[in-house]
mmCIF file of C-alpha atoms in Angstrom:
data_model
loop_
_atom_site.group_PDB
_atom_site.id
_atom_site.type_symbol
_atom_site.label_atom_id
_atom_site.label_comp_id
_atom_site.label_asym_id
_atom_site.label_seq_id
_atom_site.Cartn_x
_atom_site.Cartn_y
_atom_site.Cartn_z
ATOM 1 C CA UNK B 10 0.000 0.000 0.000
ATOM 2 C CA UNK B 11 1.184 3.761 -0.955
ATOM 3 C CA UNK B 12 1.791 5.745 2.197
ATOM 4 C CA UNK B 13 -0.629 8.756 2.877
ATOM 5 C CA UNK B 14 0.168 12.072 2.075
ATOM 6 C CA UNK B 15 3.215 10.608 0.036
ATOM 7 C CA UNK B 16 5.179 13.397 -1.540
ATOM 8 C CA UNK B 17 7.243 12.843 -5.076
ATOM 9 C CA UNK B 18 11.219 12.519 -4.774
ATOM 10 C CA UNK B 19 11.648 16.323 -5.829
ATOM 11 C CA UNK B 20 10.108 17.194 -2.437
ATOM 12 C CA UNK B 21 6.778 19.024 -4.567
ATOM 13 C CA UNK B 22 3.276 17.738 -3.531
ATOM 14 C CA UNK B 23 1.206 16.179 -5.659
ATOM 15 C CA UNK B 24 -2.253 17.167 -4.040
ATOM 16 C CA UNK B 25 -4.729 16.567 -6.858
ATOM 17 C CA UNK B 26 -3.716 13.589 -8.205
ATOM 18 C CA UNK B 27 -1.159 10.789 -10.101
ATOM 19 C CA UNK B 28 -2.610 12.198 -13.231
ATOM 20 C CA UNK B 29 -5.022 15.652 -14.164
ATOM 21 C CA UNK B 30 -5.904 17.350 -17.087
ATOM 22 C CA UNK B 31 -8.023 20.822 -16.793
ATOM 23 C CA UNK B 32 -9.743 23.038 -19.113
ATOM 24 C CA UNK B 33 -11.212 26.068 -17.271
ATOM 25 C CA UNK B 34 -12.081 29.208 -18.451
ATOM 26 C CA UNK B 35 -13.469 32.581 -16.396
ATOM 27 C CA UNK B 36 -14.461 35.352 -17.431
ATOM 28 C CA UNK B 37 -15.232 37.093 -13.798
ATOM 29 C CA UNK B 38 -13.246 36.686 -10.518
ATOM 30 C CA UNK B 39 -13.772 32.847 -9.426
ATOM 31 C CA UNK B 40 -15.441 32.103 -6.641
ATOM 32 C CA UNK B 41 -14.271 32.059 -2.827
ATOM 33 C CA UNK B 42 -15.874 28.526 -2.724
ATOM 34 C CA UNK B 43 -12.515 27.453 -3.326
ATOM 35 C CA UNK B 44 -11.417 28.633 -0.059
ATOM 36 C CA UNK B 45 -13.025 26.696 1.684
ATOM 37 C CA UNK B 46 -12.755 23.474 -0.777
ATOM 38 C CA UNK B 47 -8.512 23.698 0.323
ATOM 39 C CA UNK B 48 -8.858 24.695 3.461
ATOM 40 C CA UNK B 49 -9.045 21.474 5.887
ATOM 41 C CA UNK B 50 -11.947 20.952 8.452
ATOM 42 C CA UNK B 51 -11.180 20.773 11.134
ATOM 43 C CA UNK B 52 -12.442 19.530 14.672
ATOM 44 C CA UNK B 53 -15.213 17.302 12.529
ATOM 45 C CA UNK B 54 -15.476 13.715 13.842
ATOM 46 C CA UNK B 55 -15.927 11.315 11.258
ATOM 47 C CA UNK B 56 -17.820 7.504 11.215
ATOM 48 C CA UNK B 57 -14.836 5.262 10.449
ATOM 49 C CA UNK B 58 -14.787 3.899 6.331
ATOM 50 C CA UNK B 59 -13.174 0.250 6.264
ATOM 51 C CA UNK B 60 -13.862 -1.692 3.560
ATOM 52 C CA UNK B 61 -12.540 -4.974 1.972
ATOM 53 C CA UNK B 62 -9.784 -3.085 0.370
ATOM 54 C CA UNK B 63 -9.055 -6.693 -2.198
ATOM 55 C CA UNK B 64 -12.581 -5.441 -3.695
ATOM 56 C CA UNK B 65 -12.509 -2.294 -6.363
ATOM 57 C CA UNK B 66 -16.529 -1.786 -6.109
ATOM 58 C CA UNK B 67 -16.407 -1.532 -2.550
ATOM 59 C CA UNK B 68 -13.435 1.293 -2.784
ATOM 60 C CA UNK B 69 -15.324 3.030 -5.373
ATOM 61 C CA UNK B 70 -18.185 2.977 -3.390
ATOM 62 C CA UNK B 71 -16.715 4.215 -0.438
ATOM 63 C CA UNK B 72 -15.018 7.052 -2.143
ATOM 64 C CA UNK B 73 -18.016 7.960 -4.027
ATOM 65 C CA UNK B 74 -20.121 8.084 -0.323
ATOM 66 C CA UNK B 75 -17.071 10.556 0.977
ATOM 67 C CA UNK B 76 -17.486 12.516 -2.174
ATOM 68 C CA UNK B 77 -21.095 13.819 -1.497
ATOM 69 C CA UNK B 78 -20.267 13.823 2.561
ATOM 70 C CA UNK B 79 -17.836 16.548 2.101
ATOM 71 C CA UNK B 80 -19.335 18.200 -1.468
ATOM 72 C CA UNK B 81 -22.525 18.556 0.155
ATOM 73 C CA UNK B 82 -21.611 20.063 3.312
ATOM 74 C CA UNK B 83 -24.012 23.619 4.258
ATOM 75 C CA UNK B 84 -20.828 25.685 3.281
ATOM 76 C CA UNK B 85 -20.584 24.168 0.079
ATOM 77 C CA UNK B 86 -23.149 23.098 -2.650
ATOM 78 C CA UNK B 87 -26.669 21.437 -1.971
ATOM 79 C CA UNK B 88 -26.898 18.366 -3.929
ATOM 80 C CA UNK B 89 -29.375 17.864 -6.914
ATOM 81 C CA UNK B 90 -31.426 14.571 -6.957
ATOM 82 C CA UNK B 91 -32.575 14.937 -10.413
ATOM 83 C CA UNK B 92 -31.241 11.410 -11.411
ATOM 84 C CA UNK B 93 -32.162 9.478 -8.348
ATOM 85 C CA UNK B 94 -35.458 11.289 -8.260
ATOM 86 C CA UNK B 95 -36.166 10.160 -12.314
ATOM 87 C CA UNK B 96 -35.114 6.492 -11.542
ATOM 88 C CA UNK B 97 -36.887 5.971 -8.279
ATOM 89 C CA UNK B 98 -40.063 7.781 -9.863
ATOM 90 C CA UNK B 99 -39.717 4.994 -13.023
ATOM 91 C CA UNK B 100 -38.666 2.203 -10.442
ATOM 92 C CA UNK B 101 -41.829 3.071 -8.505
ATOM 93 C CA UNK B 102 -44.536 3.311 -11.723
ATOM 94 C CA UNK B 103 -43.024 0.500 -13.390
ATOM 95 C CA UNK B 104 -43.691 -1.692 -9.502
ATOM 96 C CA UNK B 105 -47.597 0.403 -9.252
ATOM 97 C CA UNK B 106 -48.417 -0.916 -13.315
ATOM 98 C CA UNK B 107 -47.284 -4.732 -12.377
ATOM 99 C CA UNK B 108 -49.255 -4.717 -8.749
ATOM 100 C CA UNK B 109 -52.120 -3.096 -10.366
ATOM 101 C CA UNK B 110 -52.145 -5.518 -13.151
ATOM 102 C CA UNK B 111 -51.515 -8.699 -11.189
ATOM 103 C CA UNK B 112 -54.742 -7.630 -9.144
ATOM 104 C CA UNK B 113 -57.010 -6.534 -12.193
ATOM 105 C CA UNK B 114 -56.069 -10.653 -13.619
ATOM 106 C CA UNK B 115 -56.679 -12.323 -10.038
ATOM 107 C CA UNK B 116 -60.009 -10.707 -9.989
ATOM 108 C CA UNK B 117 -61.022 -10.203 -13.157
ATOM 109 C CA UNK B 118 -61.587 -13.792 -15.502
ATOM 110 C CA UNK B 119 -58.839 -14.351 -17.527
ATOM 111 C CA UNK B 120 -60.339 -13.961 -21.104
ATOM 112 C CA UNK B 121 -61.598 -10.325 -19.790
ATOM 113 C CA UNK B 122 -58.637 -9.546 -17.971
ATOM 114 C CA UNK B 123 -56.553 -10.230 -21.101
ATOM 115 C CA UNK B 124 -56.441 -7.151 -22.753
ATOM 116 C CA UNK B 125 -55.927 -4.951 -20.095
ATOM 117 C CA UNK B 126 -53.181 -7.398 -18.564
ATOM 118 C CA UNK B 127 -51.323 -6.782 -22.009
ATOM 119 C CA UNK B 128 -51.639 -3.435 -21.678
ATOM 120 C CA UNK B 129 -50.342 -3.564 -18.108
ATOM 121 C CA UNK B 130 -47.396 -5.821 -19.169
ATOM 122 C CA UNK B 131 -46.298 -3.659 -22.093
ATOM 123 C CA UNK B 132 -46.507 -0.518 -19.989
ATOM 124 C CA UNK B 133 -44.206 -2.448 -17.396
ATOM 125 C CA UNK B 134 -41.735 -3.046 -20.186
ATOM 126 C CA UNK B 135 -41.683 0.063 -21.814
ATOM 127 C CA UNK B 136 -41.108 1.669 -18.368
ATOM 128 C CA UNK B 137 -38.384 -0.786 -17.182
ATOM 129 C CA UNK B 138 -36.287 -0.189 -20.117
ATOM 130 C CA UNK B 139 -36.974 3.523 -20.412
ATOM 131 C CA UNK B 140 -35.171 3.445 -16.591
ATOM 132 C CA UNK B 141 -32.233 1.341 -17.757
ATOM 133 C CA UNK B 142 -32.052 3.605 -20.744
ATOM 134 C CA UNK B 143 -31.901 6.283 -18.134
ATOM 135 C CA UNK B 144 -29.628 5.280 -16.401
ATOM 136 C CA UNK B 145 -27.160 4.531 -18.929
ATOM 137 C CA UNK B 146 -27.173 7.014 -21.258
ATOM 138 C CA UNK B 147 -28.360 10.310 -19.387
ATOM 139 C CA UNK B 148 -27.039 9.661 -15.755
ATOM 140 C CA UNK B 149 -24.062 7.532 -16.612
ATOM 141 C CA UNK B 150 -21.025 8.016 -14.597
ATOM 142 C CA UNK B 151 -22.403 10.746 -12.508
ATOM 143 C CA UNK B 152 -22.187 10.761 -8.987
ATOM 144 C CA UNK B 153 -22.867 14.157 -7.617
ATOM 145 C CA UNK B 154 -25.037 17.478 -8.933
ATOM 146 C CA UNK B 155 -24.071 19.984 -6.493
ATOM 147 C CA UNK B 156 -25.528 23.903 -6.919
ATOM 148 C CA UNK B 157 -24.782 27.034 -5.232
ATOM 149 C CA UNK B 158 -25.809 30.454 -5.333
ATOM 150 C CA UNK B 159 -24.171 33.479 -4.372
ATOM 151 C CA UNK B 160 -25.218 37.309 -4.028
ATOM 152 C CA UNK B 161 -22.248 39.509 -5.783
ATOM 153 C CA UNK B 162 -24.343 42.272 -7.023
ATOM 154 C CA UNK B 163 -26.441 39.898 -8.767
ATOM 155 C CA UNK B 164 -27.191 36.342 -8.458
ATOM 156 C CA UNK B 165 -24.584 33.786 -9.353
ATOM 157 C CA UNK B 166 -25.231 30.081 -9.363
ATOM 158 C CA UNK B 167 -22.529 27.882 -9.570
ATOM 159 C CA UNK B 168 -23.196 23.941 -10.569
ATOM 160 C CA UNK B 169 -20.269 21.184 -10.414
ATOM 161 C CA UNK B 170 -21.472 17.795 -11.915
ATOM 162 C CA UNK B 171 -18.862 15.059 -11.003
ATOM 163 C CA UNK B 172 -18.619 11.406 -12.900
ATOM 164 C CA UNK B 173 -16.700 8.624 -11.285
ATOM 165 C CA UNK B 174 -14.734 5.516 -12.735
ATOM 166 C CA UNK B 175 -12.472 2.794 -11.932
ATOM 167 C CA UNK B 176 -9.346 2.283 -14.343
ATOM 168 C CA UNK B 177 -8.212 -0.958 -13.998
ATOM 169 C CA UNK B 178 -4.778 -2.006 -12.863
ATOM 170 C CA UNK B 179 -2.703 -2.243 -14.539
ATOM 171 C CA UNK B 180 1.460 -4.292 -14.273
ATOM 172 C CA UNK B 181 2.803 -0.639 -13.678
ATOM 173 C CA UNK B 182 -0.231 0.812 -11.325
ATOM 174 C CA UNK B 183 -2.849 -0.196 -9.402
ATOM 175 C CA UNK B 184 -6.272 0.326 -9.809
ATOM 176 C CA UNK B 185 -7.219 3.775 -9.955
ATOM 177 C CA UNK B 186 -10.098 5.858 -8.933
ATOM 178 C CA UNK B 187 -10.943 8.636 -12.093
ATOM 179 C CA UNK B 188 -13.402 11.740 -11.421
ATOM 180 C CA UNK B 189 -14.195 14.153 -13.960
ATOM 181 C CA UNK B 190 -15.418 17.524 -12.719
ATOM 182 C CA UNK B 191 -17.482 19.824 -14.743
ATOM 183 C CA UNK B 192 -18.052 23.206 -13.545
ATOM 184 C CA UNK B 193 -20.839 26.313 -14.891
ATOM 185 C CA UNK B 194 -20.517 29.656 -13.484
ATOM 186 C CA UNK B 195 -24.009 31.858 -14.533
ATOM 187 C CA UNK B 196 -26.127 34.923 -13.866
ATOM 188 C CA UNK B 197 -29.542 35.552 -14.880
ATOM 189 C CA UNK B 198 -30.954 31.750 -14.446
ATOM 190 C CA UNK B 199 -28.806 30.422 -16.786
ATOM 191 C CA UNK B 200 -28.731 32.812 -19.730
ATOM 192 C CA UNK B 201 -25.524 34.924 -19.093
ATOM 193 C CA UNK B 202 -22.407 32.217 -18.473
ATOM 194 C CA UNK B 203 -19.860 33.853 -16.637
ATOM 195 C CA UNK B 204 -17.178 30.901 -16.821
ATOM 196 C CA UNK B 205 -16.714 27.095 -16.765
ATOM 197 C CA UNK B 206 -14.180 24.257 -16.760
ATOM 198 C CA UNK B 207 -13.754 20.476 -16.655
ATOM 199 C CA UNK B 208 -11.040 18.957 -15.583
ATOM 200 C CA UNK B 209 -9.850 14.877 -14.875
ATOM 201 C CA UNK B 210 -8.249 13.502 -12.300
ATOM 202 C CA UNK B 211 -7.042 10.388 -11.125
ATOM 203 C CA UNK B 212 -5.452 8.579 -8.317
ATOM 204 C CA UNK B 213 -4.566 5.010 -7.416
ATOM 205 C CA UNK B 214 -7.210 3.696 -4.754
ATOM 206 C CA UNK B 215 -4.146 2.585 -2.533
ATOM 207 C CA UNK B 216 -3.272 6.240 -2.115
ATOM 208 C CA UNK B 217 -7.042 6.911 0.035
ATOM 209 C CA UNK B 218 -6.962 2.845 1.552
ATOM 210 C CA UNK B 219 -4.583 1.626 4.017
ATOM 211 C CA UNK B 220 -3.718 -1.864 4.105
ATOM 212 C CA UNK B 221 -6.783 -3.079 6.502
ATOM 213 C CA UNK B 222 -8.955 -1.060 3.840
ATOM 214 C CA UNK B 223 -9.637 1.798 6.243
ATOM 215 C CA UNK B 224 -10.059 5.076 4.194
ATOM 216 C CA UNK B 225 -8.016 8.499 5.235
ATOM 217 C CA UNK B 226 -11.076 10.996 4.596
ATOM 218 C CA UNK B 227 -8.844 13.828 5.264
ATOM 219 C CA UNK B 228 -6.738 12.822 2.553
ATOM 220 C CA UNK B 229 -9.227 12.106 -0.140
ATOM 221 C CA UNK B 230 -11.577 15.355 1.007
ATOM 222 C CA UNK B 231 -8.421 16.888 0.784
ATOM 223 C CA UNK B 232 -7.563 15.982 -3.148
ATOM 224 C CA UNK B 233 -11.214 16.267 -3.973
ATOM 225 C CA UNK B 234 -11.590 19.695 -2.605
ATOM 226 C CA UNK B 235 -8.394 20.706 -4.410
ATOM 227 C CA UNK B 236 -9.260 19.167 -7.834
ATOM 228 C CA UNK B 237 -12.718 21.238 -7.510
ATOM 229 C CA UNK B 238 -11.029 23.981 -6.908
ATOM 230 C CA UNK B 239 -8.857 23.637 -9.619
ATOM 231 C CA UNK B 240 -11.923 23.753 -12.227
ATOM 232 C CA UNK B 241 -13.102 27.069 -10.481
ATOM 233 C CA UNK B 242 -9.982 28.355 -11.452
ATOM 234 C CA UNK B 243 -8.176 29.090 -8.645
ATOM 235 C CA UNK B 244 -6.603 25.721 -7.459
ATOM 236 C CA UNK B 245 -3.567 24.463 -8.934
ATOM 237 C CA UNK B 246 -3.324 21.648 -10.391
ATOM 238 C CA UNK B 247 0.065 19.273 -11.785
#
């Protein structure tokens, strides 16, 4: 296991990742949101994270949980739901159209009950697969929606919308965990942009897990905080 907070041989830190790549562009001053996305919290006490650190899904999953703990904080953004709002509202029709047409058939003789109970069953389908279709193509990756709006003569509203992967070991590196942060800086609801970015980042999973499979939160709050902050503009990124 890589040792926390492990600094290159040159002595420089390496606080956003093994590997980034950013894009950003600003037309205003950015946002003091990235003050407090570098600065550490302190005097928080945390639930311990341990998982099975021989599994890759349960790392991601953990990660992904201390990702919207710290992005989602009062001081921060307040997370969007939109996704898990659309899939639980499918999951939830497509479960009320099979009860309701399992009870219509049990009461109901079958010949009568037939064309209704195809209806039901068609309906079921079409919504089951409109939710996997969902899932795959419009939510994807993602893993947070965070907004937040500020008063600077006007009203700004600043949205990050984060997408997390696993990229596979590899005989020179370990697994590593991948976010890609994409950041819109606006006025007017939308209709005047006043900057945005995206950026990618990467780091291996043994750099957040020690070798029971406990994971340093500090650590990985710290290197998400600073790769946000690097799409806002401000944080610095190698």
């Amino acid at each position: 296991m890589a040792l926390r907070g492990r600094k290159p041989a040159n002595g420089t830190s390496d606080p956003v990742g093994e590997d980034a790549h950013t894009d950003v562009s600003d037309s205003t001053t950015p946002s003091t949101i990235t003050g407090l996305l570098t600065t550490p919290v302190a005097g928080v006490s945390r639930e311990e994270v341990k998982v099975n650190n021989a599994s890759v899904t349960e790392m991601k999953h953990a990660c992904d949980d201390a990702l919207k703990r710290f992005l989602s904080r009062p001081d921060l953004f307040k997370q969007i739901y939109t996704h898990t709002d659309v899939r639980l509202g499918l999951g939830w029709a497509s479960v009320f159209v099979a009860a309701g047409t399992g009870l219509y058939g049990y009461k109901i003789e079958f010949e009568k009950s037939k064309p209704v109970v195809w209806a039901g069953l068609i309906l079921y389908i079409f919504l089951t697969v409109v939710q996997t279709l969902y899932s795959y193509f419009i939510e994807g990756d993602i893993v947070f929606v965070g907004k937040r709006k500020t008063l600077d003569k006007r009203i700004v509203t600043e949205r990050i919308t984060i997408s997390s992967t696993t990229i596979p070991s590899k005989q020179s590196s370990p697994p590593q965990y991948a976010l890609t942060v994409s950041y819109v800086r606006s006025t007017g609801g939308g209709k005047s942009l006043l900057g945005k970015g995206r950026l990618s980042v990467q780091k291996g999973y043994n750099g957040f897990f020690d070798e029971t499979g406990t994971l340093d939160q500090e650590l990985f709050e710290q290197w998400v905080g600073e790769a946000v902050a690097g799409v806002v503009g401000v944080g610095k990124t190698e």
